[in-house]
Coordinates of C-alpha atoms and ligand atoms in Angstrom, one line a residue:
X169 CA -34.4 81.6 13.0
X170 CA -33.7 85.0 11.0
X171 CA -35.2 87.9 12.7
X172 CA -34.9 91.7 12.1
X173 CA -34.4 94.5 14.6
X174 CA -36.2 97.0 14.2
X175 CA -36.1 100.7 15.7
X176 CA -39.2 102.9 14.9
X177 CA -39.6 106.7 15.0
X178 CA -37.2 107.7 11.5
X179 CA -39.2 109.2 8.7
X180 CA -38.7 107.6 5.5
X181 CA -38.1 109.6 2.6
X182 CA -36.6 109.2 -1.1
X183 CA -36.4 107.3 -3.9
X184 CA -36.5 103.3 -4.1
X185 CA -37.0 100.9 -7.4
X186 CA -39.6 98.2 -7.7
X187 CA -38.2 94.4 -8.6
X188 CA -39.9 92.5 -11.0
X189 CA -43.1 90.9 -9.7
X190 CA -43.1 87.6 -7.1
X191 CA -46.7 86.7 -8.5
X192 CA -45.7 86.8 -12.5
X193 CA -42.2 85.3 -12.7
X194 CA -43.4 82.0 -10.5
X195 CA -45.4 81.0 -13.5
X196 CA -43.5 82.6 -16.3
X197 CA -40.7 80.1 -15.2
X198 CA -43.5 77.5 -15.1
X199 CA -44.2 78.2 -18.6
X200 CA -40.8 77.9 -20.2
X201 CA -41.2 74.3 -19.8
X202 CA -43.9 74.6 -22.9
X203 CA -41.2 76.8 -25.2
X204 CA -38.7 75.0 -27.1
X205 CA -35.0 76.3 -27.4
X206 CA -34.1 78.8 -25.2
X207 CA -35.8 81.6 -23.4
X208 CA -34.6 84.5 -20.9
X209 CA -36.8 86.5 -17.9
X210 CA -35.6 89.5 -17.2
X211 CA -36.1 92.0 -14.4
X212 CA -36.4 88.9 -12.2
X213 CA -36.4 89.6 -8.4
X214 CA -33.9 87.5 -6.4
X215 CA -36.2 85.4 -4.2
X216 CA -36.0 82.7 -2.1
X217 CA -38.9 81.5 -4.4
X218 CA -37.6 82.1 -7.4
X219 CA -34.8 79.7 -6.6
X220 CA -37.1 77.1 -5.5
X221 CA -39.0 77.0 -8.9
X222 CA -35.4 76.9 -10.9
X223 CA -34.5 73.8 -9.0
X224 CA -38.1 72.9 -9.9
X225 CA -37.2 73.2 -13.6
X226 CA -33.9 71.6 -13.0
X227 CA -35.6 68.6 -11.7
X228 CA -37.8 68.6 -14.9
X229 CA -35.0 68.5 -17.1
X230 CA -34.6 72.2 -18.7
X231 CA -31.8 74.1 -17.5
X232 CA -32.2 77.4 -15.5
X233 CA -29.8 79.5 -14.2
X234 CA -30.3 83.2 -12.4
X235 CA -27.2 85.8 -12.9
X236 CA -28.1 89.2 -11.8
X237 CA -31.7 89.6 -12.6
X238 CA -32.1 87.2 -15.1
X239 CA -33.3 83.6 -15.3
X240 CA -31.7 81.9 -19.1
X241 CA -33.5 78.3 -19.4
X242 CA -32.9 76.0 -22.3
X243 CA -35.3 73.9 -23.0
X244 CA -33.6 71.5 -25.8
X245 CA -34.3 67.9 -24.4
X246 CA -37.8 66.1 -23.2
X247 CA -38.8 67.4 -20.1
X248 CA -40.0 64.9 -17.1
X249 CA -43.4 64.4 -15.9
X250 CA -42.7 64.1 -12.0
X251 CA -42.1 67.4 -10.0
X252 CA -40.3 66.5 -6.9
X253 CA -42.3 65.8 -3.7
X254 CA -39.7 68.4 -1.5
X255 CA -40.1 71.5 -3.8
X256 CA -43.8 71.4 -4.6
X257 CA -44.7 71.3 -0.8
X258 CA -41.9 74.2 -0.5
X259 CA -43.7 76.4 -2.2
X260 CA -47.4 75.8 -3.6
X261 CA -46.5 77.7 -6.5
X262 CA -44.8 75.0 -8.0
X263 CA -48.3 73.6 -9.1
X264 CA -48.1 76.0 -11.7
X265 CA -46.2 73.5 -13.3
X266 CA -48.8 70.8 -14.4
X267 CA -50.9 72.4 -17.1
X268 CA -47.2 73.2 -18.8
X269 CA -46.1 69.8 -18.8
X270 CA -49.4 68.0 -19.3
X271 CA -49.7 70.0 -22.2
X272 CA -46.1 69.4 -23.1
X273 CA -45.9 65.7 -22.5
X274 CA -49.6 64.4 -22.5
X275 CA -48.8 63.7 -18.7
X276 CA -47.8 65.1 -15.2
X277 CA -47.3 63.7 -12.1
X278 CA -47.5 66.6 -9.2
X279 CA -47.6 66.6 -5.6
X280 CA -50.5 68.4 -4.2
X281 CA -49.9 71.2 -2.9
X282 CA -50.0 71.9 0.5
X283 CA -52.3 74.3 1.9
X284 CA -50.6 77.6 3.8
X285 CA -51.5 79.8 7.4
X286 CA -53.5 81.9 5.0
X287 CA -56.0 79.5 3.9
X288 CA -56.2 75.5 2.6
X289 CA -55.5 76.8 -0.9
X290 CA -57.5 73.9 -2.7
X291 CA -56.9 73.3 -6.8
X292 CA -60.4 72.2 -7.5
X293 CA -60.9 74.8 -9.7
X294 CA -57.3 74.4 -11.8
X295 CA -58.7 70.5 -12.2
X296 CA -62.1 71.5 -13.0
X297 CA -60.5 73.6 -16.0
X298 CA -58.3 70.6 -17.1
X299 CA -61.1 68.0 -17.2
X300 CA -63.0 70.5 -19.4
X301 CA -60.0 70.3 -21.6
X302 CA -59.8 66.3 -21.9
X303 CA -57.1 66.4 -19.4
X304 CA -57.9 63.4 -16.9
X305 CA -57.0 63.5 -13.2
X306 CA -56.0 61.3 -9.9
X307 CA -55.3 61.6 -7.2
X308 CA -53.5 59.2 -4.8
X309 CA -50.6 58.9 -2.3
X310 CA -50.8 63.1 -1.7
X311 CA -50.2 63.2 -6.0
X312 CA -52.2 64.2 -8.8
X313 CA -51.6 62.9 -11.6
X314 CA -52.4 64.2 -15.3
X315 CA -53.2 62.8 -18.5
X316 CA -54.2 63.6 -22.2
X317 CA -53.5 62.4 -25.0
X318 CA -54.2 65.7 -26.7
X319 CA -55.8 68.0 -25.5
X320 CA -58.8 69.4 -27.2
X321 CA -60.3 73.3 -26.4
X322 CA -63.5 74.3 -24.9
X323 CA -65.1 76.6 -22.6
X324 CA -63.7 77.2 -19.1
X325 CA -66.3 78.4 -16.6
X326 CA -64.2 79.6 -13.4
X327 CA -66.9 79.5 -10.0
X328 CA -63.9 82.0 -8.8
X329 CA -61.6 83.9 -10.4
X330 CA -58.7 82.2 -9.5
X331 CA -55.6 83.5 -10.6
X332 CA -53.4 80.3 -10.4
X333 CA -56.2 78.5 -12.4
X334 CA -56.5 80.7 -14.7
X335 CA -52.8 81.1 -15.7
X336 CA -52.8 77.0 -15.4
X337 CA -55.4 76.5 -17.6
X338 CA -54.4 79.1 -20.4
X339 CA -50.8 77.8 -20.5
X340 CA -52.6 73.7 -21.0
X341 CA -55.0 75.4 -23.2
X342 CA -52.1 77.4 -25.6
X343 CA -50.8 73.9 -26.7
X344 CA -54.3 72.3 -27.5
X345 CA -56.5 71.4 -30.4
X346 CA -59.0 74.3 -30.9
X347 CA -60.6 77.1 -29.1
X348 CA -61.0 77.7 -25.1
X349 CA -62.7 80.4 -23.8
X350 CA -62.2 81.3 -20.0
X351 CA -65.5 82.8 -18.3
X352 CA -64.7 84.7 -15.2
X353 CA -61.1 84.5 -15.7
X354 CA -58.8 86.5 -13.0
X355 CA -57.9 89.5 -14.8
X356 CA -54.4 90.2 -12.4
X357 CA -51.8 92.0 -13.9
X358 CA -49.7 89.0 -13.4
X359 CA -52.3 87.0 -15.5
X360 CA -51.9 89.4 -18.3
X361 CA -48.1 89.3 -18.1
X362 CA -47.9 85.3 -18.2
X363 CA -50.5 86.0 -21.5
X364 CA -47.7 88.5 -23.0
X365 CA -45.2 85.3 -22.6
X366 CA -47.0 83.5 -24.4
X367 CA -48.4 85.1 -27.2
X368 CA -44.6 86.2 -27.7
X369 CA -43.8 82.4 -28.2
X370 CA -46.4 82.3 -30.7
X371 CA -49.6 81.2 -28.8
X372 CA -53.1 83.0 -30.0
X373 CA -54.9 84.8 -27.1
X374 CA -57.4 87.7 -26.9
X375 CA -59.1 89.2 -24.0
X376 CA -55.9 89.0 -21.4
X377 CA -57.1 91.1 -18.6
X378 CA -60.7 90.8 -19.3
X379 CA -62.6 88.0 -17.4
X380 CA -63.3 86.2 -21.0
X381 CA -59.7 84.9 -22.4
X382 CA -59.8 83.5 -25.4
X383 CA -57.0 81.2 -26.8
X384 CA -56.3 79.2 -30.2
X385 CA -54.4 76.3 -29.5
X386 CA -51.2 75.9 -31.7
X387 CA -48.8 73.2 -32.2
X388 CA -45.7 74.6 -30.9
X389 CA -44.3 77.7 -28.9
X390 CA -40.8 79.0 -29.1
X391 CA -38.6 80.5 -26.2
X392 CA -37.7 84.2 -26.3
X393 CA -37.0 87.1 -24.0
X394 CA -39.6 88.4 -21.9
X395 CA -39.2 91.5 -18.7
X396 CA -41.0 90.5 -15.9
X397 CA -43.7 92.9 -15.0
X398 CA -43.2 95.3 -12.1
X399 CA -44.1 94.0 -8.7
X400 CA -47.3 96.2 -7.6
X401 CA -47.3 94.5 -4.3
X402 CA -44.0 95.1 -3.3
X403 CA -44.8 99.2 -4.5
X404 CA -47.5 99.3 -2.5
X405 CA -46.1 98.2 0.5
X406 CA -43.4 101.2 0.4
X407 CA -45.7 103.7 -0.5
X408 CA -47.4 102.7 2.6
X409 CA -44.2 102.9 4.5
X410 CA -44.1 106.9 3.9
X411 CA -47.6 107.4 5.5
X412 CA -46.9 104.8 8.4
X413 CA -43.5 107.4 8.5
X414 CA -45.4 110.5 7.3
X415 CA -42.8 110.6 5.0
X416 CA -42.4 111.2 1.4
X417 CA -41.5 107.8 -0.8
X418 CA -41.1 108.1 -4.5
X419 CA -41.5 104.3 -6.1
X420 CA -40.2 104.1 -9.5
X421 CA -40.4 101.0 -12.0
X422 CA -44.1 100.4 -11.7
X423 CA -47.3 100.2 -13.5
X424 CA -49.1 102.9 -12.2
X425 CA -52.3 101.4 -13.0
X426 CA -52.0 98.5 -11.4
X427 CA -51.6 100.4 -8.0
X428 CA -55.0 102.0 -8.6
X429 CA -57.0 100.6 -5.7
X430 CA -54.5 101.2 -3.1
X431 CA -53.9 104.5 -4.4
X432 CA -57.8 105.4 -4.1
X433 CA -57.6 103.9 -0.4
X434 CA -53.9 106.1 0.0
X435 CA -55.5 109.4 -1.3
X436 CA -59.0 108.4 0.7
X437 CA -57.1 108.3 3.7
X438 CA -54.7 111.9 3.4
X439 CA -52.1 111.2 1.7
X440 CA -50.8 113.2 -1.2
X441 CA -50.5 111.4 -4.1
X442 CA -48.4 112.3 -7.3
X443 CA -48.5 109.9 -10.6
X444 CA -45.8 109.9 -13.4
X445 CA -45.2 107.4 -16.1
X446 CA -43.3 104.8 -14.7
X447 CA -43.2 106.5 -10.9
X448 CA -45.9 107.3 -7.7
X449 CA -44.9 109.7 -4.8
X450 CA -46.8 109.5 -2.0
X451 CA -46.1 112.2 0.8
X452 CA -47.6 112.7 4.0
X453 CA -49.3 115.9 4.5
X454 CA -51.8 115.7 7.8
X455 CA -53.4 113.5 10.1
X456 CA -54.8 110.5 8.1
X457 CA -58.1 108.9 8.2
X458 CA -59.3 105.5 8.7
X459 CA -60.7 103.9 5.9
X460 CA -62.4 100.9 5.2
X461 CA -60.5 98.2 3.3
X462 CA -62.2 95.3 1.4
X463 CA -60.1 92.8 -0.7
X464 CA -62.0 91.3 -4.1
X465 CA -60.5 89.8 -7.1
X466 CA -58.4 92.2 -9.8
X467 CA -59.7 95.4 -9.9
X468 CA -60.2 95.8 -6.4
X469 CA -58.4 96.0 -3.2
X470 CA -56.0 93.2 -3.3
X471 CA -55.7 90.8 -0.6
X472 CA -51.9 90.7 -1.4
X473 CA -52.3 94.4 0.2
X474 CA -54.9 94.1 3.1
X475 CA -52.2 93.0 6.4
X476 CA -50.0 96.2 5.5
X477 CA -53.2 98.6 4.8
X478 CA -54.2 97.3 8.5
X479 CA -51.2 97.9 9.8
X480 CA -51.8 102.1 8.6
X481 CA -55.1 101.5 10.1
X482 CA -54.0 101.0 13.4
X483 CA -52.9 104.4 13.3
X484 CA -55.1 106.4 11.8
X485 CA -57.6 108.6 13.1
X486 CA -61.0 106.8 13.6
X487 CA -62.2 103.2 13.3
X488 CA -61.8 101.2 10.0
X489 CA -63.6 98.0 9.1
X490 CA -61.1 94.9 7.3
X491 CA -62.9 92.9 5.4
X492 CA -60.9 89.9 4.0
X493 CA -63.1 87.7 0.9
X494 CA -60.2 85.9 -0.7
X495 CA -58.8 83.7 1.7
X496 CA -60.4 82.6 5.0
X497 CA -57.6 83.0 7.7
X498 CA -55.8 85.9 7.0
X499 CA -55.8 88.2 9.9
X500 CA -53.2 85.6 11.4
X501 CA -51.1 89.3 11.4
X502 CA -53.6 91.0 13.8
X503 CA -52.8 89.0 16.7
X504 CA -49.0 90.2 16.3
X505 CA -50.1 93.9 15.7
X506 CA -52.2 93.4 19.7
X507 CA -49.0 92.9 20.8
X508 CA -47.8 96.4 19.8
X509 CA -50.7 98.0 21.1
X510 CA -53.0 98.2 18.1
X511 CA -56.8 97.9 18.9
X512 CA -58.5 95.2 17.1
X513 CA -61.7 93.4 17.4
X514 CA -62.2 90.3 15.0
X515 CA -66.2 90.1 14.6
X516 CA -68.2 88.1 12.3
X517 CA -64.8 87.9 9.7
X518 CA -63.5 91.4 10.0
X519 CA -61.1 93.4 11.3
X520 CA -62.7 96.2 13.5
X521 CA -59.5 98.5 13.9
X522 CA -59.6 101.9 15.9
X523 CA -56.5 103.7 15.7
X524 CA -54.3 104.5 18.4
X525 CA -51.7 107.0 19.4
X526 CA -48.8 105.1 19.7
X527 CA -47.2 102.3 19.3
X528 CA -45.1 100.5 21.2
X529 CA -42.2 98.4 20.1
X530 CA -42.2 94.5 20.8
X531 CA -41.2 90.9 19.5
X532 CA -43.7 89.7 17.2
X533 CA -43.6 86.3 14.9
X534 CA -43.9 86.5 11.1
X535 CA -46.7 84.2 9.8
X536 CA -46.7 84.5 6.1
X537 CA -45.4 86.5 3.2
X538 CA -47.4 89.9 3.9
X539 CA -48.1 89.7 7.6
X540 CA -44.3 90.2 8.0
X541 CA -44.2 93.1 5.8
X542 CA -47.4 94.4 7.4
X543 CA -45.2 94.1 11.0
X544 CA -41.9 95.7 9.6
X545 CA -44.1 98.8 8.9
X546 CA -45.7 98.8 12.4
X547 CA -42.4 98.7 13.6
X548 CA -41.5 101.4 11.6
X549 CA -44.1 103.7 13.5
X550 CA -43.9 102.2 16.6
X551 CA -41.9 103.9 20.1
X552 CA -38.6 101.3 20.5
X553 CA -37.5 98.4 19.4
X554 CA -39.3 95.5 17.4
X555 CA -37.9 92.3 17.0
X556 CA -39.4 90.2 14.1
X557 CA -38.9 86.7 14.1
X558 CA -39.3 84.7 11.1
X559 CA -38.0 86.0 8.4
X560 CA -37.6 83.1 5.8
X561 CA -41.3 84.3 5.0
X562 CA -40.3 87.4 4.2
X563 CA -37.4 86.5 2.0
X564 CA -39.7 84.0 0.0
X565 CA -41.3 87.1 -1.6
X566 CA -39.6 90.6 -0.9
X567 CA -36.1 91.1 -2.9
X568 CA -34.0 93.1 0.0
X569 CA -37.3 94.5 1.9
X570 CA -35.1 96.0 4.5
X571 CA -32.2 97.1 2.5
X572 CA -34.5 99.3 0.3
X573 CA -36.2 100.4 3.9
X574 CA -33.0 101.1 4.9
X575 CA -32.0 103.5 1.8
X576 CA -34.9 105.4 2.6
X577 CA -34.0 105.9 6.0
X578 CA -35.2 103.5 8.5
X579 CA -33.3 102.1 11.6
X580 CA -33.1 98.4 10.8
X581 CA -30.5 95.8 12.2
X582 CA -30.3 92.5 10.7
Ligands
EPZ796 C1 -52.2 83.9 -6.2 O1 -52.4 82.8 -5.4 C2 -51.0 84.6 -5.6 N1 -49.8 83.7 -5.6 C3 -51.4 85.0 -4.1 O2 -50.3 85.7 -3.6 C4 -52.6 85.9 -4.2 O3 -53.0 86.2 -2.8 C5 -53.7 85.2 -4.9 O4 -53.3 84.8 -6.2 C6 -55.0 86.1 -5.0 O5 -54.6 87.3 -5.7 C7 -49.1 83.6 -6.7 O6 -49.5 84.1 -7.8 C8 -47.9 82.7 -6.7 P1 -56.3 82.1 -6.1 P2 -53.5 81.7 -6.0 O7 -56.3 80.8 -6.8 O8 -53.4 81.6 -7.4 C9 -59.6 79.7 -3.8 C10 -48.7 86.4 -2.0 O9 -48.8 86.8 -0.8 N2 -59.3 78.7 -4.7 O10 -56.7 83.3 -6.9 O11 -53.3 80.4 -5.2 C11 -58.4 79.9 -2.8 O12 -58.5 79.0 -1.7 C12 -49.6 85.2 -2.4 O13 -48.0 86.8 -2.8 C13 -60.2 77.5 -4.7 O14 -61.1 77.4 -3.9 O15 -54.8 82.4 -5.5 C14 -58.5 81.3 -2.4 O16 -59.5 81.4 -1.3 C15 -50.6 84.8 -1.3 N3 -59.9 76.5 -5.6 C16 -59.1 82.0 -3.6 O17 -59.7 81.0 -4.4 C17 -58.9 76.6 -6.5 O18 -58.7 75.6 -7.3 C18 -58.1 82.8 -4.4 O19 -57.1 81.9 -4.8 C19 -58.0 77.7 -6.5 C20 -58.3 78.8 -5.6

């Protein structure tokens, strides 16, 4: 099993880029199987999940290709209705791909996803939004399968913002007879970005990161060229890599905007923070604070952020209550952090964390995606050596974590 080595105590300081967002390109590749002729992502991040959804689209009959930051499909042929069993349970992502080709084709067959460590990641709501579209379901034999002989707009109540729904549903409902309107849509930057896509391939939709989209089916959408939007997680887990450090991390190629609640929680908590354009420094300047953290739906704390935001906790001066609403087992990473010495007390679903001295170094297990980022960062802070096993999590979703530690300093042995 990959693990990292990793040796705590440097302070991390300098520049570092942010790659194109995990969260967005996963279902911008999903939606090039709507687009005729040929399209290109750009800015894409080279992921272990990115490659996973090209052989997805392989297997549906486009062809994609990644060369240096850049997916090129061409969509020029009928595209298949079954997604292979192996990649949709690889990554639960690949869902994304039924509202595309039941809108496409009039039918998908999809394997349901599995569920993850972080929660059992149902898709009632995406099917929910596709009955009230016309767009039959069933399920049997671990598939769901879709169908529709055309599918005809209406409106789209969401009981929960779910982002995945949400982008499923507006790429069925771009391809439809007639209007849809999405109540309590996810409003996610991602979600707006996968709008952007569309609308440049000629679909009609208003309201992207409000919780009311509004789309006008049309009868066709053409490939183009579309940049993948910045990756706010992956920026906010190096900005929280200077204060873990107290050091001083400029991140450049972001939306500053879509940093906001962590930068509230970053600035809350000591930190000095410095916004440009396209950039955000944050430099340590004194002790910092506990602070509380609770994760909500677009535009507040993201869940996406809460494992490495504990992980500063454990530090900081005083106690700070974790409160995790989006999924229900995602303090998988708290148990690893006990092991460095961290003190906290899971009560009544959340995280009760009283910061500590110091760290010690130890071997910890990566559970999922952010829990391994959230342990490289303890490691960072922590007296000695941390081993982390596991590391095929974190190579699903960070392009060259530790390489871009590593240019800002840190002692890390792969
Ligand atoms: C997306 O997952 C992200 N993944 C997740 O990032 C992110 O944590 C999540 O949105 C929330 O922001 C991708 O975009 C590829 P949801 P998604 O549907 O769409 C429940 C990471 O680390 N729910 O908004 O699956 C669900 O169980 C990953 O980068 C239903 O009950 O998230 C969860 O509790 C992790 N029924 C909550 O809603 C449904 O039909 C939020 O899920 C769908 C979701």
């Amino acid at each position: 099993m990959p693990r990292l080595k990793v040796i705590g105590g440097n302070v991390l300081t300098g520049e570092v880029a942010a790659s194109g967002a995990k969260n967005a390109v996963l279902p911008l590749l999903a939606a090039t199987l709507m687009m005729d002729g040929h399209s290109t992502l750009t800015n894409v991040p080279n992921l272990m999940d990115v490659n996973i959804m090209i052989k997805m689209l392989n297997a549906l009959g486009v062809r994609a290709e990644y060369h240096r930051g850049h997916v090129k499909v061409a969509n020029l042929k009928k595209v298949r209705h079954i997604a292979p069993y192996e990649l949709v349970t690889a990554m639960r992502a690949s869902f994304f791909v039924a509202g595309p080709l039941v809108a496409k084709t009039g039918y998908a067959k999809v394997p349901l996803p599995g569920g993850c460590s972080i929660g059992s990641r149902p898709i009632d709501i995406h099917l929910k939004g596709f009955e009230c579209l016309g767009i039959t379901h069933k399920i049997e034999h671990g598939f769901v399968e879709l169908r529709a002989k055309k599918i005809i707009g209406n409106t789209v109540y969401m009981d929960f913002p779910s982002v995945g729904a949400t982008e499923n549903v507006m790429m069925a409902a771009s391809l439809g007879e007639g209007t849809t309107i999405i109540e309590n849509a996810a409003r996610e930057p991602e979600v707006w970005d996968v709008g952007q896509f569309l609308v440049g391939a000629g679909a009609r939709i208003e309201g992207l990161g409000t919780s009311t989209i509004v789309i006008e089916g049309v009868p066709t959408l053409q490939g183009h060229e579309h940049p993948t939007i910045s990756d706010r997680v992956e920026a906010g887990t190096l900005l929280i890599a200077a204060a873990m450090t107290k050091g001083d991390i400029t991140v450049t190629h972001v939306v500053p905007e879509h940093l906001e609640p962590l930068l509230q929680k970053l600035k809350a908590s000591g930190m000095e923070i410095t916004v440009n354009e396209t950039s955000i420094r944050a430099r340590y300047v004194g002790v910092l604070k506990a602070v509380d953290i609770e994760t909500q739906p677009f535009p507040g704390f993201p869940t996406d952020m809460q494992a490495q935001m504990m992980a500063l906790q454990i530090i900081a001066d005083g106690t700070s209550v974790v409160t995790e609403n989006i999924f229900e087992n995602r303090f998988m990473h708290a148990h690893e952090l006990l092991r460095m010495g961290a003190n906290i007390r899971i009560h009544n679903g959340a995280a009760y964390v009283t910061g500590v001295p110091r760290l010690s170094g130890a071997e910890v297990k990566i559970t999922d995606l952010r829990a391994g980022a959230a342990l490289i960062l303890a490691g960072l802070a922590a007296e000695g050596e941390t081993i982390v096993h596991g590391l095929q999590h974190l190579r699903r979703g960070y392009d060259d974590f530790p390489g871009k530690l590593r240019t800002l300093g840190a002692h890390i042995i792969e």
